[in-house]
């Protein structure tokens, strides 16, 4: 269980859901983990569950200064940064695109898009000086196969996928790999928003659209992220990896 031994990973949105799953799975494989989240108490709980190899950091990823502080905290505590996981995400309740107000739209673009830019500004120079690294973003099947009701969210995830591919090409000479994950909706706090409401009927309806017959789990996404972060994927860059039980087929 040492695929990430000696490596340090920053994971945003790590107080719950996919991010929590990644933090715990990465630590199991030997990584030092920075559990970053707007919810500091939740991040502290996850870090405490992991133990000495983790620290919790408050981070509003829509703010450049807080992203910089997050990265500095990681460098100060562990001495290096090998993996940057842009996992923090935001959505709105499934419904008409015309009902999304401007402040919500701005928050979607800030959390799902601009945070990737801020993180790159902060970690790329560090990774380059170290001789390489890995950047992973949690995108979504919504960016590959958009459906009605989440138009602006879908668009932000399509942007994240395109940014991933472009960053991968530009950063390849620096030995920095850039990939993203495209999970189908899963057992996270945002599930009810994606479906419009979280009821047994809605869940059954949604599961029926997934060939493997279930929602994604934090462990599904964590295992995929673990592989992309590890040296086993050293020749993999610019990939939008579908973790979706076949939904995008």
C-alpha positions as CSV (number, residue, x, y, z in Angstrom):
1,X,0.0,0.0,0.0
2,X,2.7,2.5,-1.0
3,X,1.8,3.7,-4.4
4,X,2.1,7.3,-3.2
5,X,4.8,6.9,-0.6
6,X,6.8,10.1,-0.2
7,X,4.4,12.2,-2.2
8,X,2.3,15.1,-1.0
9,X,-1.2,15.7,-2.3
10,X,-3.5,18.8,-1.9
11,X,-7.2,17.9,-2.3
12,X,-9.8,20.6,-2.4
13,X,-13.4,20.0,-1.3
14,X,-12.0,17.2,0.8
15,X,-14.3,17.5,3.8
16,X,-16.9,15.2,2.3
17,X,-17.9,13.2,-0.8
18,X,-15.4,12.4,-3.5
19,X,-12.7,14.6,-1.9
20,X,-13.0,12.8,1.4
21,X,-12.7,9.5,-0.4
22,X,-9.6,10.6,-2.2
23,X,-7.9,12.0,0.9
24,X,-8.4,8.8,2.8
25,X,-7.4,6.5,-0.1
26,X,-4.3,8.6,-0.9
27,X,-3.2,8.4,2.7
28,X,-3.7,4.6,2.7
29,X,-1.2,4.5,-0.1
30,X,1.4,6.5,1.8
31,X,0.7,10.1,0.7
32,X,0.9,13.1,2.9
33,X,-2.5,14.8,2.4
34,X,-3.7,18.4,2.7
35,X,-7.4,18.3,3.4
36,X,-8.6,21.6,2.1
37,X,-12.2,22.8,2.3
38,X,-14.4,25.8,2.9
39,X,-15.8,23.8,5.8
40,X,-12.8,23.8,8.1
41,X,-14.5,21.7,10.8
42,X,-15.3,19.0,8.3
43,X,-11.8,19.1,6.9
44,X,-10.4,18.8,10.5
45,X,-12.6,15.7,11.1
46,X,-11.3,14.0,7.9
47,X,-7.6,14.9,8.7
48,X,-8.0,13.6,12.3
49,X,-9.4,10.3,10.9
50,X,-6.3,10.0,8.7
51,X,-3.8,10.9,11.4
52,X,-0.3,12.4,11.4
53,X,0.0,12.3,7.6
54,X,-2.8,14.8,7.1
55,X,-3.4,18.5,7.9
56,X,-6.6,20.4,7.5
57,X,-6.6,23.8,5.7
58,X,-9.4,26.3,5.3
59,X,-9.6,27.3,1.6
60,X,-12.1,29.3,-0.4
61,X,-10.9,28.2,-3.9
62,X,-12.6,31.3,-5.5
63,X,-10.0,33.5,-3.8
64,X,-6.5,33.7,-5.1
65,X,-5.0,34.6,-1.8
66,X,-6.6,31.6,0.0
67,X,-5.4,29.2,-2.7
68,X,-1.9,30.6,-2.4
69,X,-2.1,30.2,1.4
70,X,-3.3,26.6,1.0
71,X,-0.4,25.7,-1.2
72,X,2.1,27.5,1.1
73,X,0.7,25.5,4.1
74,X,1.3,22.3,2.2
75,X,4.9,23.3,1.3
76,X,5.6,24.4,4.8
77,X,4.3,21.3,6.4
78,X,5.6,18.6,4.0
79,X,8.3,20.3,2.0
80,X,7.0,19.4,-1.5
81,X,3.8,19.2,-3.6
82,X,3.5,16.3,-6.0
83,X,-0.3,16.1,-6.6
84,X,-2.9,18.8,-6.9
85,X,-6.5,17.7,-7.0
86,X,-9.0,20.3,-8.0
87,X,-12.0,18.6,-6.5
88,X,-14.1,21.4,-5.0
89,X,-17.3,21.9,-7.0
90,X,-20.6,23.7,-6.9
91,X,-23.9,23.3,-8.6
92,X,-27.5,24.5,-8.4
93,X,-30.8,22.7,-8.2
94,X,-31.8,21.0,-11.4
95,X,-34.1,23.4,-13.4
96,X,-34.4,26.0,-16.1
97,X,-31.2,27.7,-17.1
98,X,-33.2,31.0,-17.1
99,X,-33.9,30.7,-13.4
100,X,-30.2,30.7,-12.4
101,X,-29.3,34.2,-11.0
102,X,-26.1,36.0,-11.7
103,X,-24.6,35.4,-8.3
104,X,-25.1,31.7,-8.6
105,X,-23.6,31.7,-12.1
106,X,-20.6,33.6,-10.8
107,X,-20.1,31.1,-8.0
108,X,-20.3,28.2,-10.4
109,X,-17.6,29.7,-12.6
110,X,-15.5,30.7,-9.6
111,X,-15.5,27.2,-7.9
112,X,-15.6,25.0,-11.0
113,X,-13.4,27.0,-13.4
114,X,-11.4,29.9,-11.9
115,X,-10.1,27.8,-9.0
116,X,-8.2,25.6,-11.6
117,X,-6.5,28.7,-12.8
118,X,-5.5,29.8,-9.3
119,X,-4.2,26.4,-8.4
120,X,-2.1,26.2,-11.6
121,X,-0.6,29.6,-10.8
122,X,0.4,28.4,-7.3
123,X,1.6,24.8,-7.9
124,X,3.0,24.7,-11.4
125,X,6.2,26.6,-10.5
126,X,6.7,24.3,-7.5
127,X,6.2,21.2,-9.5
128,X,8.5,22.4,-12.2
129,X,11.3,23.1,-9.7
130,X,10.8,19.5,-8.3
131,X,11.0,18.0,-11.8
132,X,7.3,17.1,-12.3
133,X,4.0,16.5,-10.7
134,X,0.4,15.5,-11.4
135,X,-2.7,17.8,-11.5
136,X,-6.1,16.1,-11.4
137,X,-9.5,17.9,-11.7
138,X,-12.9,16.4,-10.8
139,X,-14.9,17.2,-13.9
140,X,-18.2,15.3,-14.7
141,X,-20.0,13.3,-17.2
142,X,-22.1,16.5,-17.5
143,X,-19.1,18.0,-19.4
144,X,-19.2,15.1,-21.9
145,X,-22.9,14.3,-22.2
146,X,-24.8,17.3,-21.0
147,X,-28.5,16.9,-20.2
148,X,-31.2,19.5,-19.6
149,X,-31.6,21.2,-16.3
150,X,-28.0,21.9,-15.4
151,X,-26.8,23.9,-18.4
152,X,-24.4,26.3,-16.7
153,X,-22.9,23.6,-14.5
154,X,-22.5,21.4,-17.6
155,X,-20.7,24.2,-19.4
156,X,-18.3,24.7,-16.5
157,X,-17.4,21.0,-16.5
158,X,-16.9,21.1,-20.3
159,X,-14.5,24.0,-19.7
160,X,-12.7,22.0,-17.1
161,X,-12.2,19.1,-19.5
162,X,-10.9,21.5,-22.3
163,X,-8.6,23.2,-19.8
164,X,-7.2,19.8,-18.7
165,X,-6.3,18.9,-22.2
166,X,-4.7,22.2,-23.0
167,X,-2.8,22.3,-19.8
168,X,-1.6,18.8,-20.4
169,X,0.0,19.8,-23.7
170,X,1.6,23.0,-22.4
171,X,2.9,21.4,-19.2
172,X,4.2,18.1,-20.7
173,X,7.7,19.5,-21.3
174,X,7.8,20.3,-17.6
175,X,6.9,16.7,-16.7
176,X,3.7,17.8,-15.2
177,X,0.8,15.5,-16.1
178,X,-2.7,16.9,-16.2
179,X,-5.9,14.7,-16.2
180,X,-9.5,14.9,-15.1
181,X,-12.1,12.6,-13.8
182,X,-15.7,12.5,-15.2
183,X,-17.8,10.8,-12.5
184,X,-21.5,10.1,-12.9
185,X,-23.6,11.6,-10.0
186,X,-22.9,9.7,-6.8
187,X,-23.4,9.5,-3.1
188,X,-22.3,13.0,-2.2
189,X,-24.0,16.0,-0.6
190,X,-24.8,17.5,-4.0
191,X,-26.8,14.5,-5.2
192,X,-30.2,16.0,-4.4
193,X,-29.3,19.2,-6.4
194,X,-28.3,17.2,-9.5
195,X,-31.6,15.2,-9.5
196,X,-33.8,18.1,-8.4
197,X,-34.9,16.1,-5.3
198,X,-33.5,13.1,-3.5
199,X,-36.3,10.5,-3.4
200,X,-36.3,6.8,-3.9
201,X,-38.2,7.3,-7.1
202,X,-35.7,9.8,-8.5
203,X,-32.8,7.6,-7.5
204,X,-34.4,4.6,-9.3
205,X,-35.0,6.7,-12.4
206,X,-31.4,7.9,-12.4
207,X,-29.9,4.5,-11.8
208,X,-31.8,3.2,-14.8
209,X,-29.7,5.4,-17.0
210,X,-26.4,3.9,-15.8
211,X,-25.7,0.5,-17.5
212,X,-24.0,-0.9,-14.4
213,X,-27.1,0.0,-12.5
214,X,-25.9,2.2,-9.6
215,X,-24.6,5.6,-8.7
216,X,-20.9,6.3,-8.3
217,X,-19.3,6.2,-4.8
218,X,-16.4,8.2,-3.3
219,X,-14.3,5.0,-3.4
220,X,-14.9,4.6,-7.2
221,X,-13.6,8.1,-7.8
222,X,-10.8,7.8,-5.3
223,X,-9.4,4.7,-6.9
224,X,-9.5,6.3,-10.3
225,X,-7.7,9.4,-8.9
226,X,-5.2,7.2,-7.1
227,X,-4.2,5.6,-10.4
228,X,-3.9,8.9,-12.2
229,X,-1.8,10.3,-9.4
230,X,0.5,7.3,-9.1
231,X,3.7,6.5,-11.1
232,X,1.7,3.7,-12.8
233,X,0.1,6.4,-14.9
234,X,3.4,8.2,-15.8
235,X,2.6,8.1,-19.5
236,X,-1.0,9.2,-19.1
237,X,-1.8,12.9,-19.6
238,X,-4.7,14.9,-21.1
239,X,-7.3,12.2,-20.3
240,X,-10.9,12.8,-19.2
241,X,-11.5,9.5,-17.5
242,X,-15.1,8.4,-17.3
243,X,-16.0,6.9,-13.9
244,X,-19.6,6.4,-14.8
245,X,-20.7,2.8,-15.0
246,X,-21.1,3.2,-18.8
247,X,-23.5,6.2,-18.8
248,X,-21.5,8.1,-21.4
249,X,-21.6,5.3,-23.9
